Coordinates of C-alpha atoms and ligand atoms in Angstrom, one line a residue:
M1 CA 0.0 0.0 0.0
Q2 CA 1.3 3.4 -1.0
Q3 CA 2.0 5.7 1.9
N4 CA 0.3 9.0 1.7
T5 CA 2.3 11.9 0.6
T6 CA -0.1 14.7 0.8
H7 CA -0.2 17.1 -2.1
L8 CA -1.9 20.3 -1.1
S9 CA -2.4 21.6 -4.6
F10 CA -2.3 20.4 -8.2
Q11 CA 0.9 22.4 -8.5
D12 CA 2.6 19.7 -6.4
L13 CA 1.8 17.0 -8.9
N14 CA 3.9 18.6 -11.6
L15 CA 1.4 18.5 -14.3
N16 CA 1.7 20.6 -17.5
T17 CA 0.2 23.9 -18.7
P18 CA -2.7 22.5 -20.7
L19 CA -3.8 20.4 -17.7
Y20 CA -3.4 23.3 -15.3
N21 CA -5.5 25.5 -17.6
A22 CA -8.2 22.9 -17.9
L23 CA -8.3 22.4 -14.1
E24 CA -8.5 26.1 -13.6
D25 CA -11.4 26.4 -16.0
L26 CA -13.1 23.7 -14.0
G27 CA -12.4 25.5 -10.8
F28 CA -10.5 22.6 -9.2
T29 CA -7.6 23.6 -7.1
T30 CA -6.9 20.6 -4.8
P31 CA -6.5 17.0 -5.7
T32 CA -8.9 14.6 -4.0
P33 CA -7.2 12.0 -1.8
I34 CA -7.5 9.2 -4.5
Q35 CA -6.0 11.6 -7.1
D36 CA -3.2 12.5 -4.7
Q37 CA -2.4 8.9 -4.0
A38 CA -2.8 7.5 -7.5
F39 CA -0.8 10.1 -9.5
N40 CA 2.8 8.9 -9.1
I41 CA 1.9 5.2 -9.2
V42 CA -0.2 5.5 -12.4
A43 CA 2.5 7.7 -13.9
S44 CA 5.2 5.2 -13.0
G45 CA 3.7 2.7 -15.5
R46 CA 3.1 -0.1 -12.9
D47 CA -0.1 -2.1 -12.6
V48 CA -2.5 -0.4 -10.2
V49 CA -5.5 -1.4 -8.2
G50 CA -7.5 1.4 -6.7
I51 CA -10.4 1.1 -4.3
A52 CA -12.5 4.1 -4.7
Q53 CA -16.2 4.9 -5.2
T54 CA -17.8 7.2 -7.7
G55 CA -17.7 10.7 -6.4
T56 CA -14.2 10.5 -5.0
G57 CA -12.7 11.9 -8.2
K58 CA -11.4 8.5 -9.4
T59 CA -11.8 9.4 -13.1
F60 CA -9.3 12.2 -12.9
A61 CA -7.2 10.0 -10.6
Y62 CA -6.2 7.8 -13.6
M63 CA -6.7 10.4 -16.3
L64 CA -4.4 13.1 -15.0
P65 CA -1.2 11.0 -15.1
I66 CA -2.3 9.3 -18.4
L67 CA -3.0 12.6 -20.1
K68 CA 0.2 14.1 -18.8
H69 CA 2.3 11.4 -20.5
L70 CA 0.2 10.7 -23.6
K71 CA 2.2 12.3 -26.4
Y72 CA 0.7 13.8 -29.5
S73 CA 0.3 11.2 -32.2
K74 CA -1.2 10.9 -35.6
Q75 CA -1.5 7.1 -35.4
E76 CA -4.9 5.7 -36.0
N77 CA -5.2 2.9 -33.4
P78 CA -6.0 3.8 -29.9
R79 CA -3.4 3.8 -27.2
V80 CA -5.6 4.0 -24.1
L81 CA -8.6 1.7 -23.5
I82 CA -11.0 2.4 -20.7
L83 CA -13.6 -0.3 -20.0
V84 CA -16.7 0.6 -17.9
P85 CA -19.8 -1.5 -17.2
T86 CA -22.6 0.8 -18.5
R87 CA -23.3 3.1 -21.3
E88 CA -24.1 5.9 -18.8
L89 CA -20.6 5.6 -17.5
V90 CA -19.1 5.7 -21.0
V91 CA -20.8 9.0 -21.6
Q92 CA -19.8 10.4 -18.2
V93 CA -16.1 9.3 -18.5
V94 CA -15.9 10.7 -22.1
D95 CA -17.3 13.9 -20.8
E96 CA -14.7 14.1 -18.0
I97 CA -11.8 13.3 -20.3
K98 CA -13.0 16.0 -22.8
K99 CA -13.1 18.6 -20.0
L100 CA -9.6 17.7 -18.9
S101 CA -8.4 17.7 -22.6
K102 CA -9.7 21.1 -23.4
Y103 CA -6.2 22.4 -24.2
I104 CA -4.8 19.1 -25.5
N105 CA -5.0 17.9 -29.0
N106 CA -6.3 14.3 -28.6
R107 CA -9.1 12.2 -29.9
V108 CA -11.5 10.5 -27.5
L109 CA -14.4 8.2 -28.5
G110 CA -17.0 6.4 -26.5
V111 CA -18.7 3.2 -27.7
Y112 CA -21.4 1.1 -26.2
G113 CA -24.0 -1.5 -27.2
G114 CA -27.6 -0.9 -28.1
T115 CA -26.7 1.7 -30.8
N116 CA -25.7 1.5 -34.4
I117 CA -22.4 -0.3 -34.7
N118 CA -21.6 1.1 -38.2
T119 CA -21.6 4.7 -37.0
Q120 CA -19.1 3.6 -34.3
K121 CA -17.0 1.8 -36.9
Q122 CA -16.8 4.9 -39.0
A123 CA -15.7 7.0 -36.0
I124 CA -13.0 4.5 -35.2
A125 CA -11.7 4.4 -38.7
E126 CA -11.1 8.2 -38.5
G127 CA -8.4 7.4 -35.8
L128 CA -8.4 8.0 -32.1
D129 CA -6.2 8.1 -29.0
I130 CA -8.5 7.1 -26.1
L131 CA -11.3 4.7 -26.4
V132 CA -14.0 4.4 -23.7
A133 CA -16.2 1.3 -24.1
T134 CA -18.5 -1.3 -22.6
P135 CA -16.9 -4.8 -22.9
G136 CA -19.5 -6.4 -25.2
R137 CA -19.5 -3.7 -27.8
L138 CA -15.7 -3.4 -27.7
Y139 CA -15.3 -7.1 -28.3
D140 CA -17.7 -7.0 -31.3
L141 CA -15.8 -4.0 -32.8
A142 CA -12.5 -5.8 -32.3
L143 CA -13.8 -8.9 -33.9
S144 CA -14.9 -6.9 -36.9
R145 CA -11.3 -5.9 -37.4
V146 CA -12.1 -2.2 -37.8
L147 CA -10.7 -1.7 -34.3
Q148 CA -7.1 -2.7 -33.8
L149 CA -6.1 -3.2 -30.2
K150 CA -2.4 -4.0 -30.7
S151 CA -1.4 -0.4 -29.9
I152 CA -3.0 -0.3 -26.5
Q153 CA -0.5 0.8 -23.9
K154 CA -2.8 1.4 -21.0
L155 CA -5.9 -0.5 -20.0
V156 CA -8.2 1.0 -17.4
I157 CA -11.0 -1.1 -16.0
D158 CA -13.4 1.1 -14.0
E159 CA -16.1 -0.2 -11.6
V160 CA -14.7 -3.7 -12.0
D161 CA -16.8 -5.0 -9.2
V162 CA -20.0 -4.0 -10.9
M163 CA -18.6 -5.4 -14.2
L164 CA -17.9 -8.8 -12.7
D165 CA -21.2 -8.8 -10.9
L166 CA -23.0 -8.3 -14.2
G167 CA -21.2 -11.3 -15.6
F168 CA -18.6 -9.7 -17.8
R169 CA -15.7 -11.8 -16.6
H170 CA -15.4 -13.9 -19.8
Q171 CA -15.8 -10.9 -22.0
L172 CA -13.0 -9.2 -20.2
I173 CA -10.7 -12.2 -20.6
N174 CA -11.5 -12.4 -24.3
I175 CA -10.5 -8.8 -24.6
F176 CA -7.3 -9.3 -22.6
D177 CA -6.4 -11.9 -25.3
L178 CA -6.5 -9.2 -28.0
L179 CA -4.3 -6.7 -26.1
P180 CA -0.6 -6.6 -26.3
E181 CA 1.1 -8.3 -23.3
R182 CA 3.2 -5.3 -22.6
R183 CA 0.7 -2.9 -21.2
Q184 CA -0.1 -1.1 -18.0
N185 CA -3.2 -2.4 -16.2
I186 CA -5.1 0.1 -14.1
M187 CA -8.2 -1.0 -12.2
F188 CA -10.7 0.8 -10.0
S189 CA -13.4 -0.8 -7.9
A190 CA -15.6 0.5 -5.2
T191 CA -15.8 -2.9 -3.4
M192 CA -13.3 -5.6 -2.9
T193 CA -14.9 -8.8 -3.7
Q194 CA -13.6 -12.3 -4.3
D195 CA -14.2 -12.0 -8.0
V196 CA -12.1 -8.9 -8.1
D197 CA -9.4 -10.5 -6.2
V198 CA -9.3 -13.5 -8.6
L199 CA -9.1 -11.2 -11.6
I200 CA -6.2 -9.3 -10.1
T201 CA -4.3 -12.4 -9.2
D202 CA -4.8 -13.9 -12.6
F203 CA -4.0 -11.0 -14.8
F204 CA -2.1 -8.3 -13.0
R205 CA 1.6 -8.1 -12.5
N206 CA 2.5 -7.3 -9.0
P207 CA 0.0 -4.4 -8.7
E208 CA 0.4 -1.5 -6.4
R209 CA -2.8 -1.1 -4.3
I210 CA -4.2 2.2 -3.3
S211 CA -7.3 3.0 -1.4
I212 CA -8.6 5.8 0.6
A213 CA -8.4 4.3 4.1
V214 CA -11.8 3.3 5.3
S215 CA -12.2 4.6 8.8
G216 CA -12.1 1.7 11.2
T217 CA -13.9 3.7 13.8
P218 CA -17.6 3.0 13.7
L219 CA -20.0 5.8 14.5
E220 CA -20.8 6.0 18.2
N221 CA -24.5 5.9 17.6
I222 CA -24.3 2.4 16.0
S223 CA -24.6 -0.4 18.4
Q224 CA -23.1 -3.7 17.3
Q225 CA -24.0 -7.3 18.2
R226 CA -22.8 -10.6 17.0
F227 CA -24.5 -14.0 16.9
E228 CA -22.6 -17.2 16.6
V229 CA -24.7 -19.5 14.4
P230 CA -23.7 -22.9 13.0
N231 CA -25.1 -22.8 9.5
F232 CA -27.4 -21.1 6.9
Y233 CA -30.7 -22.6 8.1
T234 CA -30.0 -21.7 11.7
K235 CA -29.2 -18.1 10.5
V236 CA -32.6 -18.1 8.7
N237 CA -34.4 -19.3 11.9
L238 CA -32.7 -16.6 13.9
L239 CA -33.5 -13.9 11.3
V240 CA -37.1 -14.9 11.1
H241 CA -37.3 -14.8 14.9
L242 CA -35.8 -11.3 15.1
L243 CA -37.8 -9.9 12.2
R244 CA -41.1 -10.9 13.8
D245 CA -40.6 -7.9 16.1
T246 CA -41.9 -5.5 13.5
E247 CA -41.9 -2.5 15.7
H248 CA -38.3 -2.8 16.7
Y249 CA -37.0 -4.0 13.3
H250 CA -38.8 -1.3 11.3
R251 CA -36.4 -0.7 8.4
V252 CA -33.9 -3.5 7.9
L253 CA -31.2 -3.8 5.4
I254 CA -29.8 -7.3 5.1
F255 CA -26.5 -7.8 3.4
V256 CA -25.2 -11.0 1.7
A257 CA -22.0 -11.4 -0.2
Y258 CA -23.3 -12.7 -3.5
K259 CA -26.5 -12.9 -5.6
R260 CA -27.2 -16.6 -5.3
M261 CA -27.2 -16.2 -1.5
A262 CA -29.5 -13.2 -1.9
D263 CA -32.0 -15.3 -3.9
R264 CA -31.8 -18.2 -1.5
L265 CA -32.4 -16.0 1.5
F266 CA -35.3 -14.2 -0.3
D267 CA -37.0 -17.6 -0.9
Q268 CA -36.7 -18.4 2.7
L269 CA -38.0 -15.1 4.0
D270 CA -40.6 -14.8 1.4
V271 CA -42.6 -17.5 3.2
F272 CA -42.9 -15.4 6.3
F273 CA -42.6 -11.8 5.2
K274 CA -43.9 -11.8 1.6
E275 CA -45.5 -8.3 1.5
E276 CA -42.6 -6.7 3.4
L277 CA -39.7 -8.0 1.5
C278 CA -37.6 -7.0 -1.5
V279 CA -34.2 -7.8 -2.9
I280 CA -31.6 -6.2 -5.1
H281 CA -28.7 -7.7 -7.0
S282 CA -27.3 -7.5 -10.4
N283 CA -29.4 -10.3 -11.9
K284 CA -32.5 -8.3 -11.2
T285 CA -33.5 -5.9 -13.9
Q286 CA -32.8 -2.2 -13.4
N287 CA -36.6 -1.6 -13.2
Y288 CA -37.0 -4.2 -10.5
R289 CA -34.0 -2.8 -8.5
L290 CA -35.3 0.8 -8.7
R291 CA -38.8 -0.4 -7.6
S292 CA -37.3 -2.3 -4.7
I293 CA -35.3 0.6 -3.5
E294 CA -38.2 3.0 -3.9
Q295 CA -40.5 0.7 -1.9
F296 CA -37.9 0.3 0.8
K297 CA -37.3 4.0 1.0
E298 CA -41.0 4.8 1.2
G299 CA -41.5 2.2 3.9
V300 CA -43.8 0.0 1.8
N301 CA -41.3 -2.8 2.3
R302 CA -39.7 -3.2 5.6
I303 CA -36.9 -5.5 4.6
L304 CA -34.4 -5.2 1.8
I305 CA -31.9 -7.9 0.9
A306 CA -28.8 -6.6 -1.0
T307 CA -25.4 -7.6 -2.2
D308 CA -22.4 -5.4 -1.3
V309 CA -21.9 -4.4 -4.9
M310 CA -25.4 -3.3 -5.6
A311 CA -25.9 -1.6 -2.2
R312 CA -22.9 0.6 -2.7
G313 CA -24.8 3.3 -4.6
L314 CA -27.7 3.3 -2.2
D315 CA -28.6 6.5 -0.4
I316 CA -31.2 5.4 2.1
D317 CA -31.8 7.1 5.4
N318 CA -33.3 6.0 8.6
V319 CA -32.3 2.3 8.4
S320 CA -33.1 0.9 11.8
H321 CA -30.9 -2.2 11.4
V322 CA -28.2 -3.5 9.2
I323 CA -28.0 -7.2 9.4
N324 CA -24.9 -8.9 8.1
F325 CA -26.4 -12.3 7.2
D326 CA -22.9 -13.3 6.3
T327 CA -19.6 -12.0 7.7
P328 CA -17.9 -9.9 5.1
E329 CA -14.5 -11.3 4.1
Y330 CA -13.1 -7.8 3.6
P331 CA -13.3 -5.7 6.8
E332 CA -13.8 -2.5 4.7
N333 CA -17.1 -4.0 3.4
Y334 CA -18.3 -4.4 7.0
M335 CA -17.6 -0.7 7.7
H336 CA -19.5 0.3 4.6
R337 CA -22.4 -2.0 5.4
I338 CA -22.9 -0.8 9.0
G339 CA -22.5 2.8 7.9
R340 CA -25.9 2.4 6.3
T341 CA -27.5 2.8 9.7
G342 CA -27.0 5.4 12.4
R343 CA -27.1 8.1 9.8
A344 CA -27.8 11.7 10.7
E345 CA -27.2 11.0 14.3
R346 CA -30.0 8.6 14.6
K347 CA -29.5 5.5 16.6
G348 CA -28.7 2.4 14.5
E349 CA -28.1 -1.2 15.2
A350 CA -25.8 -3.5 13.3
L351 CA -26.0 -7.3 13.7
V352 CA -23.6 -9.9 12.3
F353 CA -24.2 -13.6 12.0
S354 CA -21.1 -15.6 11.9
T355 CA -20.4 -19.3 11.6
Q356 CA -17.1 -21.0 12.7
K357 CA -15.8 -20.7 9.1
E358 CA -16.3 -16.9 9.3
A359 CA -14.4 -16.5 12.6
E360 CA -11.3 -15.3 10.8
A361 CA -13.3 -12.6 9.0
I362 CA -14.6 -11.5 12.4
N363 CA -11.0 -11.2 13.6
G364 CA -10.1 -9.0 10.7
I365 CA -13.1 -6.7 11.3
E366 CA -12.4 -6.5 15.0
E367 CA -8.8 -5.7 14.3
L368 CA -9.7 -2.9 11.9
M369 CA -12.1 -1.4 14.5
H370 CA -9.8 -2.0 17.5
M371 CA -12.8 -3.4 19.4
E372 CA -14.6 -6.6 19.9
I373 CA -18.2 -7.0 18.8
P374 CA -20.2 -8.3 21.8
V375 CA -21.5 -11.8 21.3
M376 CA -25.2 -12.4 22.1
A377 CA -26.7 -15.8 23.2
L378 CA -29.0 -17.3 20.6
P379 CA -32.6 -16.9 21.8
E380 CA -33.8 -20.3 23.1
V381 CA -36.7 -20.4 20.7
V382 CA -34.4 -20.4 17.7
E383 CA -34.2 -23.9 16.4
I384 CA -30.7 -25.1 15.6
S385 CA -30.8 -26.7 12.2
T386 CA -28.6 -29.6 11.2
E387 CA -29.5 -29.3 7.6
L388 CA -26.7 -28.0 5.4
I389 CA -26.7 -26.1 2.1
E390 CA -24.5 -27.2 -0.8
E391 CA -21.6 -24.8 0.2
E392 CA -21.6 -26.1 3.8
R393 CA -21.2 -29.7 2.9
P394 CA -17.7 -31.2 2.7
Q395 CA -16.4 -30.6 -0.8
I396 CA -13.8 -32.1 -3.0
K397 CA -12.1 -29.0 -4.1
E398 CA -11.1 -28.5 -7.7
R399 CA -8.3 -26.0 -7.4
N400 CA -7.6 -23.1 -9.6
N401 CA -9.3 -24.3 -12.7
P402 CA -9.5 -21.0 -14.6
T403 CA -11.4 -22.5 -17.5
K404 CA -14.2 -23.6 -15.3
R405 CA -17.2 -21.3 -15.5
R406 CA -18.6 -20.5 -12.1
D407 CA -22.2 -20.0 -11.5
E408 CA -21.6 -16.5 -10.3
D409 CA -20.2 -15.6 -13.6
A410 CA -23.3 -16.5 -15.6
P411 CA -24.7 -13.4 -17.1
G412 CA -28.2 -13.0 -15.7
P413 CA -31.3 -11.6 -17.3
A414 CA -30.4 -8.2 -15.8
F415 CA -31.2 -6.0 -18.7
H416 CA -34.4 -7.6 -19.9
E417 CA -37.4 -6.8 -17.9
K418 CA -39.4 -10.0 -17.4
K419 CA -43.1 -10.0 -18.2
E420 CA -45.2 -9.4 -15.2
K421 CA -46.6 -12.9 -15.1
N422 CA -43.1 -14.3 -15.1
Q423 CA -41.9 -12.2 -12.2
K424 CA -43.9 -14.1 -9.6
E425 CA -41.8 -16.4 -7.4
N426 CA -42.9 -20.0 -7.3
L427 CA -43.6 -20.7 -3.6
G428 CA -44.0 -24.4 -4.1
G429 CA -47.8 -24.4 -3.6
S430 CA -49.9 -23.5 -0.7
Y431 CA -48.2 -26.1 1.5
R432 CA -45.2 -23.9 2.3
R433 CA -47.4 -21.0 3.1
E434 CA -49.5 -23.1 5.4
I435 CA -46.4 -24.1 7.2
A436 CA -45.2 -20.5 7.4
K437 CA -48.5 -19.5 8.9
K438 CA -47.9 -21.9 11.8
Y439 CA -44.5 -20.2 12.3
K440 CA -42.6 -23.3 12.1
K441 CA -39.1 -23.6 10.6
P442 CA -39.2 -22.8 6.9
K443 CA -39.5 -25.9 4.8
T444 CA -36.4 -26.1 2.8
K445 CA -35.2 -27.5 -0.5
G446 CA -32.1 -29.2 0.9
D447 CA -31.2 -32.8 0.3
K448 CA -33.0 -34.3 3.3
N449 CA -31.5 -37.7 2.8
Y450 CA -28.1 -36.1 3.1
N451 CA -28.9 -34.7 6.5
K452 CA -30.5 -37.9 7.6
R453 CA -27.4 -39.8 6.5
N454 CA -25.2 -37.6 8.5
K455 CA -27.3 -37.6 11.6
R456 CA -27.0 -41.4 11.7
K457 CA -23.2 -41.2 11.7
Ligands
LIG501 P1 -15.7 10.7 -10.1 O1 -15.4 10.1 -8.8 O2 -14.6 10.5 -11.0 O3 -17.0 10.3 -10.7 O4 -15.8 12.3 -9.9 C1 -16.8 12.9 -9.2 C2 -16.9 14.4 -9.5 O5 -15.9 15.2 -8.9 C3 -16.9 14.7 -11.0 O6 -17.9 15.6 -11.3 C4 -15.6 15.5 -11.1 O7 -15.6 16.4 -12.1 C5 -15.4 16.1 -9.8 N1 -13.9 16.3 -9.4 C6 -12.9 15.5 -9.8 N2 -11.8 15.9 -9.3 C7 -12.0 17.0 -8.5 C8 -11.2 17.9 -7.7 N3 -9.9 17.7 -7.5 N4 -11.9 18.9 -7.1 C9 -13.2 19.0 -7.2 N5 -14.0 18.3 -7.9 C10 -13.4 17.2 -8.6

């Protein structure tokens, strides 16, 4: 991790006159912390991984050093490639680069799917220096041979967490294959996730990591509690028990690490809290996600299940409880999660459920905070389940098989709104609802025989 050498003004970064003039026109005088930290490392040509959210000035953090060192050229093929997950971000990044390039003679182009590819081919054929693109369209253009990627010297991947969450991993890898091996890789991500980690390990050379330190000091008005719980189904039982207190748990944000877990938990809770429940993750359409957030904000729905990546952009006030249904592997994610409650000096409560497997992650979190999270006894009425989900069963591990496609990689139906009739969840008939009414343990879809077999041992 790069040590912080604080630059008080842009003058300290040793830029050049065209950049200073552009910054002056924008009225920017001081580098933001991520710009400050990233400048020398990006300028050095090393691979870089930056952890920074939108709004921190991350676009200029990579563009300032890139533009400072990008020499004027008449060559047609682009030298800088910036990949972003959405067309909105293509437009935004192009706009930012243009502002910064006001006094520089360079050619910037943005391309994304859903629009006429031929117009984009024509624009590429005219020659360019910096290309901003979504991965799918970029790959199509590269395959059509209009776009030559052999001159790329710098690859920037922005919002890589969202990109991987949307299922772009394979497209990214296909693109890497078309790029020259000698290049600088620069990556920015708001969240550290396992998928991001894997991508860095597989494709980056000894990257320098930078991040604006997440404060390890939780707000004083957030109380924290931890429950030690043996497995998924016991976590569900505990959660159902707690959530029945509708007055106390009046606006609850539940975090899970990945989307399959979000769906699985949704199915379990849906039996009990159907009308009060919503979920957001990247396999849900944008419309569905917006609706869920709106309903949660307005108090129509009391409970929102979210993944770390999708919750990052949320601005929701007055959350009474943040429940970490799983223990985040990266302590910073825990800080971000619990920071969703206790806002505007209101009191907030954060709970974390941890299994034995997650004990190490708890240690990391407690180290970052310099405090221990008090452990609560499981309420007696909470049934301890012996049933295990697939991931909890002993597994024969297939190590590091990069060609194997993981479930999490599968692109979801995210950008196609389903027809209304297809959006309904199949609850498995009235039987499950009957059971729910009696407030018994949720009927689950696990392999019952597996559990029976193991009980007998
Ligand atoms: P970003 O995180 O790149 O999306 O940037 C967020 C916003 O901050 C953009 O509108 C930038 O134009 C603006 N910005 C970037 N750098 C600075 C700076 N040093 N001072 C003030 N505003 C900035």
